[in-house]
Amino acid sequence: MYKIAVIPGDGTGPEVVREGLKVLEAASKKFGFKYETINYDFGGVRYLKTGETLPDSAIAELKTMSAIYLGAIGHPDVKPGILETGILLKLRFSLDQYINLRPVKLYNSDFCPLKDKKEEDVDFVVVRENSEGLYKGMGEFKHKGTKDEIAIQISYNTRRGVERCIRYAFEYCKKRNKTKKLTLCGKTNVLTFAWDLWQRTFDEVAKDFPDITTDYAHVDATTMWFVKNPEWFDVIVTDNMFGDIITDLAAMIQGGMGIAAGGNINPQGVSMFEPIGGSAPKYTGKNVINPLAAICAMAMLLEQIGEEKAAKAVEDSVIKIVKTKLKSLAAGKMGYSTTEVGDLVVKNL
Ligand code: IPM
Ligand code: MN
């Protein structure tokens, strides 16, 4: 009996989560596994009402779950930073979800903004470090509010933190078994402390994986190659900030935020799965948002808890409707409503 914590969150989060749960229910019937869901109302609405973001008691509870399914965090009436750090980053950090896994796969070349790229050209995975770097929140103001003000934001990289991420990426690349190429995406030419540590660690860990080809790309060049030659990539490993930036670009070349899913993984603990698109306030409550990113996040969740067959079936079902039904992957342009898209996935399943 799996215990799935559900955090629908803000904006369109609840609408897409509803479709993901519909698919979970169908998958459980088809593949014969049992689960219960436990709902949590963390998000902007609760914060505006109570001033509370994420109580420590919830963290303790979440640690007992099989997985967490998250919709979106972010509310137009709450100052930027409060919910993101108070809920999303707090979850990632306190559950030590040190990997942010972002598969980037184009399911239908009609929805790719790149000219002449086929489905097989956009098929790679970004392994983003998810617990350190600039996201650590270290830094300070000096002379705040004066003309001499200085704001310092520190990128914090530990050997242990870097190594466990890189090791995960090598293992993942081996298991994925595609071209067996792992690219380190960094900035060794300028950020000479952090990326020296990353490069050295990468080279050392590589010795344990002789069958994996290694490569290096600067982060700026990586963005260029995503547009020019995405087919060069198999698995990419990078730090928290660069990973955040390149995976938004990567989402666009796979067809947009409507299809992009991610996992916050603690390989030894509780992982959390989410569509990466955010709360999309302007589409909230209109039944127009694309739920496929959330459904793909559910597929990732199923794989993580050990229901690989169900995960594959859900992904195949998504691929089928993306190839044969949807007019677009963008909100309001799919040719179907949010609930209808969820129904199509269930029907194919
Ligand atoms: C993401 C998001 C978050 C991040 C925000 C909402 C804090 O952009 O998951 O990529 O920066 O990690
Ligand atoms: Mn992001």
Coordinates of C-alpha atoms and ligand atoms in Angstrom, one line a residue:
M1 CA 0.0 0.0 0.0
Y2 CA 1.7 3.2 -1.2
K3 CA 1.2 6.4 0.7
I4 CA 1.2 9.3 -1.7
A5 CA 1.3 12.8 -0.2
V6 CA -0.5 15.3 -2.5
I7 CA 0.3 19.0 -2.4
P8 CA -1.9 20.6 -5.1
G9 CA -0.6 24.1 -4.2
D10 CA -1.5 27.3 -6.0
G11 CA -2.9 28.6 -9.2
T12 CA -3.5 25.8 -11.8
G13 CA -1.7 23.3 -9.4
P14 CA -5.0 21.8 -8.2
E15 CA -6.4 21.4 -11.7
V16 CA -3.4 19.5 -13.1
V17 CA -3.0 17.4 -9.9
R18 CA -6.6 16.3 -10.3
E19 CA -5.8 14.9 -13.7
G20 CA -2.6 13.2 -12.5
L21 CA -4.6 11.5 -9.7
K22 CA -7.2 10.3 -12.2
V23 CA -4.4 8.7 -14.1
L24 CA -2.9 7.2 -10.9
E25 CA -6.3 5.7 -10.1
A26 CA -6.6 4.1 -13.6
A27 CA -3.0 2.8 -13.4
S28 CA -3.6 1.2 -10.0
K29 CA -6.6 -0.6 -11.4
K30 CA -4.8 -1.8 -14.5
F31 CA -1.6 -2.8 -12.8
G32 CA -3.1 -4.0 -9.5
F33 CA -1.3 -1.9 -6.9
K34 CA -2.9 -0.1 -3.9
Y35 CA -2.4 3.4 -2.6
E36 CA -3.8 6.0 -0.4
T37 CA -3.4 9.8 -0.9
I38 CA -2.9 12.2 1.9
N39 CA -3.8 15.8 1.0
Y40 CA -1.9 18.9 2.2
D41 CA -3.0 22.5 1.7
F42 CA 0.3 24.2 1.7
G43 CA 0.5 27.2 -0.6
G44 CA -0.3 30.8 -1.0
V45 CA -3.9 30.6 0.1
R46 CA -3.0 29.0 3.4
Y47 CA -0.1 31.4 3.9
L48 CA -2.3 34.4 3.3
K49 CA -4.9 33.0 5.8
T50 CA -2.5 31.8 8.6
G51 CA 1.0 33.2 7.9
E52 CA 2.2 29.6 7.8
T53 CA 4.2 28.2 5.0
L54 CA 5.3 24.6 5.9
P55 CA 5.3 23.5 9.5
D56 CA 8.1 21.2 10.8
S57 CA 5.5 18.7 11.9
A58 CA 4.5 18.2 8.2
I59 CA 8.1 17.4 7.3
A60 CA 8.1 14.6 9.9
E61 CA 4.9 13.2 8.4
L62 CA 6.1 13.5 4.8
K63 CA 9.2 11.5 5.7
T64 CA 6.9 8.5 6.2
M65 CA 5.4 8.7 2.7
S66 CA 6.2 6.6 -0.4
A67 CA 6.4 9.8 -2.5
I68 CA 5.1 13.4 -2.8
Y69 CA 3.1 14.7 -5.7
L70 CA 3.2 18.5 -6.0
G71 CA 1.1 20.8 -8.3
A72 CA 2.6 24.3 -8.2
I73 CA 3.8 26.9 -5.6
G74 CA 3.5 30.6 -6.2
H75 CA 0.7 33.2 -5.6
P76 CA 0.4 36.6 -7.2
D77 CA -0.5 38.2 -3.8
V78 CA 2.5 36.9 -2.0
K79 CA 5.9 38.6 -2.3
P80 CA 8.3 36.5 -4.4
G81 CA 10.6 34.3 -2.4
I82 CA 8.3 33.6 0.6
L83 CA 6.5 30.5 -0.8
E84 CA 9.4 29.4 -2.9
T85 CA 11.8 29.3 -0.1
G86 CA 9.3 28.6 2.7
I87 CA 7.6 25.6 0.9
L88 CA 9.3 24.3 -2.2
L89 CA 13.0 24.8 -1.2
K90 CA 12.2 23.8 2.4
L91 CA 10.8 20.5 1.1
R92 CA 13.7 19.9 -1.2
F93 CA 16.3 20.7 1.6
S94 CA 14.6 19.1 4.6
L95 CA 13.9 15.9 2.7
D96 CA 17.4 16.0 1.3
Q97 CA 16.2 15.6 -2.3
Y98 CA 19.6 16.3 -3.7
I99 CA 18.8 15.5 -7.3
N100 CA 16.5 17.4 -9.6
L101 CA 15.9 15.1 -12.5
R102 CA 14.6 16.6 -15.7
P103 CA 14.0 14.3 -18.7
V104 CA 13.8 16.3 -21.9
K105 CA 12.0 14.4 -24.6
L106 CA 10.2 15.6 -27.7
Y107 CA 7.1 13.5 -28.2
N108 CA 5.9 15.2 -31.4
S109 CA 8.2 17.2 -33.7
D110 CA 5.2 19.5 -34.7
F111 CA 5.5 21.0 -31.2
C112 CA 9.2 21.7 -31.4
P113 CA 10.2 25.4 -32.0
L114 CA 13.5 24.3 -33.5
K115 CA 13.5 24.0 -37.3
D116 CA 14.2 20.6 -38.8
K117 CA 14.6 18.8 -35.5
K118 CA 13.0 15.3 -35.2
E119 CA 11.7 13.5 -32.1
E120 CA 14.9 11.5 -31.7
D121 CA 17.0 14.7 -31.8
V122 CA 15.6 16.0 -28.5
D123 CA 16.0 13.2 -26.0
F124 CA 18.3 13.9 -23.0
V125 CA 18.2 14.1 -19.3
V126 CA 19.4 16.9 -17.0
V127 CA 20.6 15.9 -13.6
R128 CA 20.6 19.1 -11.6
E129 CA 22.1 19.3 -8.1
N130 CA 19.2 20.3 -5.9
S131 CA 20.6 21.1 -2.4
E132 CA 23.5 23.5 -2.6
G133 CA 25.1 26.1 -4.9
L134 CA 23.5 29.6 -5.0
Y135 CA 20.3 28.1 -3.6
K136 CA 21.9 27.6 -0.2
G137 CA 20.8 31.1 0.7
M138 CA 24.2 32.2 1.9
G139 CA 25.3 35.7 1.7
E140 CA 24.9 39.2 3.2
F141 CA 24.2 42.8 2.6
K142 CA 26.8 45.4 3.5
H143 CA 25.8 49.0 4.0
K144 CA 22.2 48.1 3.0
G145 CA 20.2 51.0 1.6
T146 CA 23.2 53.3 1.0
K147 CA 25.1 54.2 -2.2
D148 CA 27.9 51.8 -1.0
E149 CA 25.6 48.8 -0.7
I150 CA 27.1 45.4 -1.5
A151 CA 25.0 42.3 -1.8
I152 CA 26.9 39.0 -1.6
Q153 CA 25.4 35.7 -2.7
I154 CA 27.5 32.7 -2.2
S155 CA 27.6 29.5 -4.2
Y156 CA 28.2 26.8 -1.6
N157 CA 29.6 23.5 -3.0
T158 CA 30.7 20.6 -0.8
R159 CA 32.8 17.8 -2.0
R160 CA 30.2 15.4 -0.6
G161 CA 27.3 17.2 -2.2
V162 CA 29.0 17.5 -5.6
E163 CA 30.2 13.9 -5.5
R164 CA 26.8 12.3 -4.7
C165 CA 25.2 14.3 -7.5
I166 CA 27.9 13.4 -10.0
R167 CA 27.8 9.7 -9.0
Y168 CA 24.0 9.7 -9.4
A169 CA 24.5 11.1 -12.9
F170 CA 27.0 8.5 -13.9
E171 CA 24.8 5.7 -12.5
Y172 CA 21.8 7.2 -14.3
C173 CA 23.6 7.4 -17.6
K174 CA 24.7 3.8 -17.3
K175 CA 21.2 2.6 -16.5
R176 CA 19.7 4.8 -19.3
N177 CA 22.0 3.0 -21.7
K178 CA 21.5 5.4 -24.7
T179 CA 24.8 6.8 -26.0
K180 CA 26.4 6.5 -22.5
K181 CA 27.7 10.0 -22.6
L182 CA 27.7 12.3 -19.6
T183 CA 28.3 16.0 -20.1
L184 CA 29.4 18.2 -17.2
C185 CA 27.8 21.6 -17.7
G186 CA 29.7 24.3 -15.8
K187 CA 31.7 27.5 -16.0
T188 CA 35.3 26.4 -15.3
N189 CA 36.7 29.5 -17.2
V190 CA 35.3 32.0 -14.7
L191 CA 33.9 30.4 -11.6
T192 CA 37.3 29.0 -10.7
F193 CA 36.5 27.7 -7.1
A194 CA 33.2 26.0 -7.6
W195 CA 33.9 24.5 -11.0
D196 CA 37.4 23.4 -10.1
L197 CA 35.8 21.3 -7.4
W198 CA 33.2 20.0 -9.8
Q199 CA 35.6 19.2 -12.6
R200 CA 38.1 17.4 -10.3
T201 CA 35.3 15.4 -8.7
F202 CA 33.8 14.6 -12.1
D203 CA 37.2 13.3 -13.4
E204 CA 37.7 11.2 -10.3
V205 CA 34.3 9.6 -10.3
A206 CA 34.6 9.0 -14.0
K207 CA 37.3 6.5 -13.3
D208 CA 34.7 4.2 -11.7
F209 CA 32.7 4.3 -14.9
P210 CA 35.0 3.3 -17.8
D211 CA 32.2 2.6 -20.1
I212 CA 30.7 6.1 -19.9
T213 CA 32.1 8.7 -22.3
T214 CA 32.6 12.1 -20.6
D215 CA 32.3 15.5 -22.0
Y216 CA 32.4 19.1 -20.7
A217 CA 30.4 22.2 -21.9
H218 CA 30.3 25.7 -20.5
V219 CA 26.8 26.7 -19.5
D220 CA 26.5 29.5 -22.0
A221 CA 27.6 27.1 -24.8
T222 CA 25.2 24.5 -23.5
T223 CA 22.3 26.9 -24.2
M224 CA 23.6 27.5 -27.7
W225 CA 23.8 23.7 -28.4
F226 CA 20.3 23.1 -27.0
V227 CA 19.1 25.2 -29.9
K228 CA 21.7 24.1 -32.5
N229 CA 22.5 20.5 -31.7
P230 CA 20.3 19.1 -29.0
E231 CA 21.0 15.6 -30.4
W232 CA 24.6 15.8 -28.9
F233 CA 23.3 15.3 -25.4
D234 CA 22.5 12.1 -23.5
V235 CA 22.8 13.0 -19.8
I236 CA 24.0 16.3 -18.5
V237 CA 25.0 17.0 -14.9
T238 CA 25.2 20.5 -13.5
D239 CA 24.8 22.7 -10.4
N240 CA 21.6 24.0 -8.9
M241 CA 21.5 27.5 -10.6
F242 CA 22.7 26.4 -14.0
G243 CA 20.3 23.5 -13.9
D244 CA 17.4 25.8 -13.1
I245 CA 18.2 28.0 -16.1
I246 CA 19.0 25.3 -18.7
T247 CA 16.0 23.2 -17.9
D248 CA 13.6 26.0 -18.7
L249 CA 15.2 26.3 -22.1
A250 CA 15.2 22.5 -22.4
A251 CA 11.4 22.5 -21.6
M252 CA 10.8 24.8 -24.6
I253 CA 12.6 22.5 -27.1
Q254 CA 10.6 19.5 -25.8
G255 CA 7.4 21.4 -26.6
G256 CA 6.9 23.8 -23.7
M257 CA 5.9 23.9 -20.0
G258 CA 2.8 22.0 -20.8
I259 CA 4.8 18.8 -21.1
A260 CA 7.8 19.3 -18.8
A261 CA 8.0 17.3 -15.6
G262 CA 10.7 16.9 -13.0
G263 CA 11.5 14.8 -9.9
N264 CA 13.2 16.0 -6.7
I265 CA 14.9 12.8 -5.8
N266 CA 16.3 11.5 -2.6
P267 CA 17.6 8.1 -3.7
Q268 CA 17.6 6.9 -0.1
G269 CA 14.5 8.7 1.1
V270 CA 11.3 10.4 0.0
S271 CA 11.1 12.0 -3.5
M272 CA 8.8 14.6 -4.9
F273 CA 7.4 15.0 -8.4
E274 CA 6.1 18.1 -10.1
P275 CA 5.3 19.7 -13.4
I276 CA 7.9 22.4 -13.7
G277 CA 5.7 25.1 -15.2
G278 CA 4.6 27.0 -12.1
S279 CA 1.2 28.1 -11.0
A280 CA 0.2 30.0 -14.1
P281 CA -2.2 32.4 -12.4
K282 CA -3.8 33.8 -15.6
Y283 CA -5.1 30.3 -16.5
T284 CA -6.3 29.4 -13.1
G285 CA -9.8 27.9 -12.8
K286 CA -10.4 28.0 -16.6
N287 CA -9.9 24.3 -17.4
V288 CA -7.5 25.2 -20.1
I289 CA -4.1 24.4 -18.7
N290 CA -2.2 21.4 -20.1
P291 CA -2.2 18.6 -17.4
L292 CA 0.4 16.5 -19.3
A293 CA 3.4 17.8 -17.4
A294 CA 1.7 16.8 -14.2
I295 CA 0.7 13.4 -15.7
C296 CA 4.3 12.9 -16.8
A297 CA 5.4 13.8 -13.3
M298 CA 3.0 11.1 -12.1
A299 CA 4.7 8.6 -14.5
M300 CA 8.1 9.5 -12.9
L301 CA 6.6 9.0 -9.5
L302 CA 5.3 5.6 -10.5
E303 CA 8.8 4.6 -11.7
Q304 CA 10.4 5.8 -8.5
I305 CA 8.1 3.8 -6.2
G306 CA 8.8 0.7 -8.3
E307 CA 5.7 0.5 -10.6
E308 CA 7.8 0.6 -13.7
K309 CA 5.2 -1.0 -16.0
A310 CA 2.6 1.5 -14.9
A311 CA 5.1 4.3 -15.5
K312 CA 5.8 3.2 -19.0
A313 CA 2.2 2.7 -19.8
V314 CA 1.3 6.2 -18.6
E315 CA 4.2 7.7 -20.7
D316 CA 3.1 5.7 -23.8
S317 CA -0.4 6.9 -23.3
V318 CA 0.8 10.5 -23.1
I319 CA 2.9 10.0 -26.3
K320 CA 0.0 8.6 -28.1
I321 CA -2.3 11.6 -27.5
V322 CA 0.5 14.1 -28.1
K323 CA 1.1 12.4 -31.5
T324 CA -2.5 11.9 -32.5
K325 CA -4.9 14.2 -30.7
L326 CA -3.6 17.5 -29.4
K327 CA -3.4 20.5 -31.7
S328 CA -0.9 22.2 -29.4
L329 CA 0.7 21.7 -26.0
A330 CA 0.0 25.3 -24.9
A331 CA -2.8 26.3 -22.5
G332 CA -6.0 27.0 -24.2
K333 CA -4.8 25.8 -27.6
M334 CA -4.9 22.0 -27.1
G335 CA -8.2 21.5 -28.8
Y336 CA -9.4 19.9 -25.6
S337 CA -9.9 21.1 -22.0
T338 CA -7.7 20.2 -19.1
T339 CA -10.1 17.5 -17.9
E340 CA -10.6 16.1 -21.4
V341 CA -6.9 15.7 -21.9
G342 CA -6.8 13.8 -18.6
D343 CA -9.6 11.6 -19.8
L344 CA -7.9 10.9 -23.1
V345 CA -4.8 9.6 -21.2
V346 CA -7.0 7.4 -19.0
K347 CA -8.8 6.1 -22.0
N348 CA -5.6 5.1 -23.8
L349 CA -4.3 3.5 -20.7
Ligands
IPM1 C1 12.1 25.1 -10.5 C2 11.6 26.5 -10.0 C3 12.1 26.8 -8.6 C4 13.6 26.8 -8.7 C5 11.5 28.0 -8.0 C6 10.0 28.1 -8.0 C7 12.0 28.2 -6.6 O1 12.0 27.5 -10.9 O2 11.8 24.1 -9.9 O3 12.9 25.1 -11.4 O4 14.2 27.8 -8.9 O5 14.2 25.7 -8.4
MN2 MN 13.1 26.8 -12.6

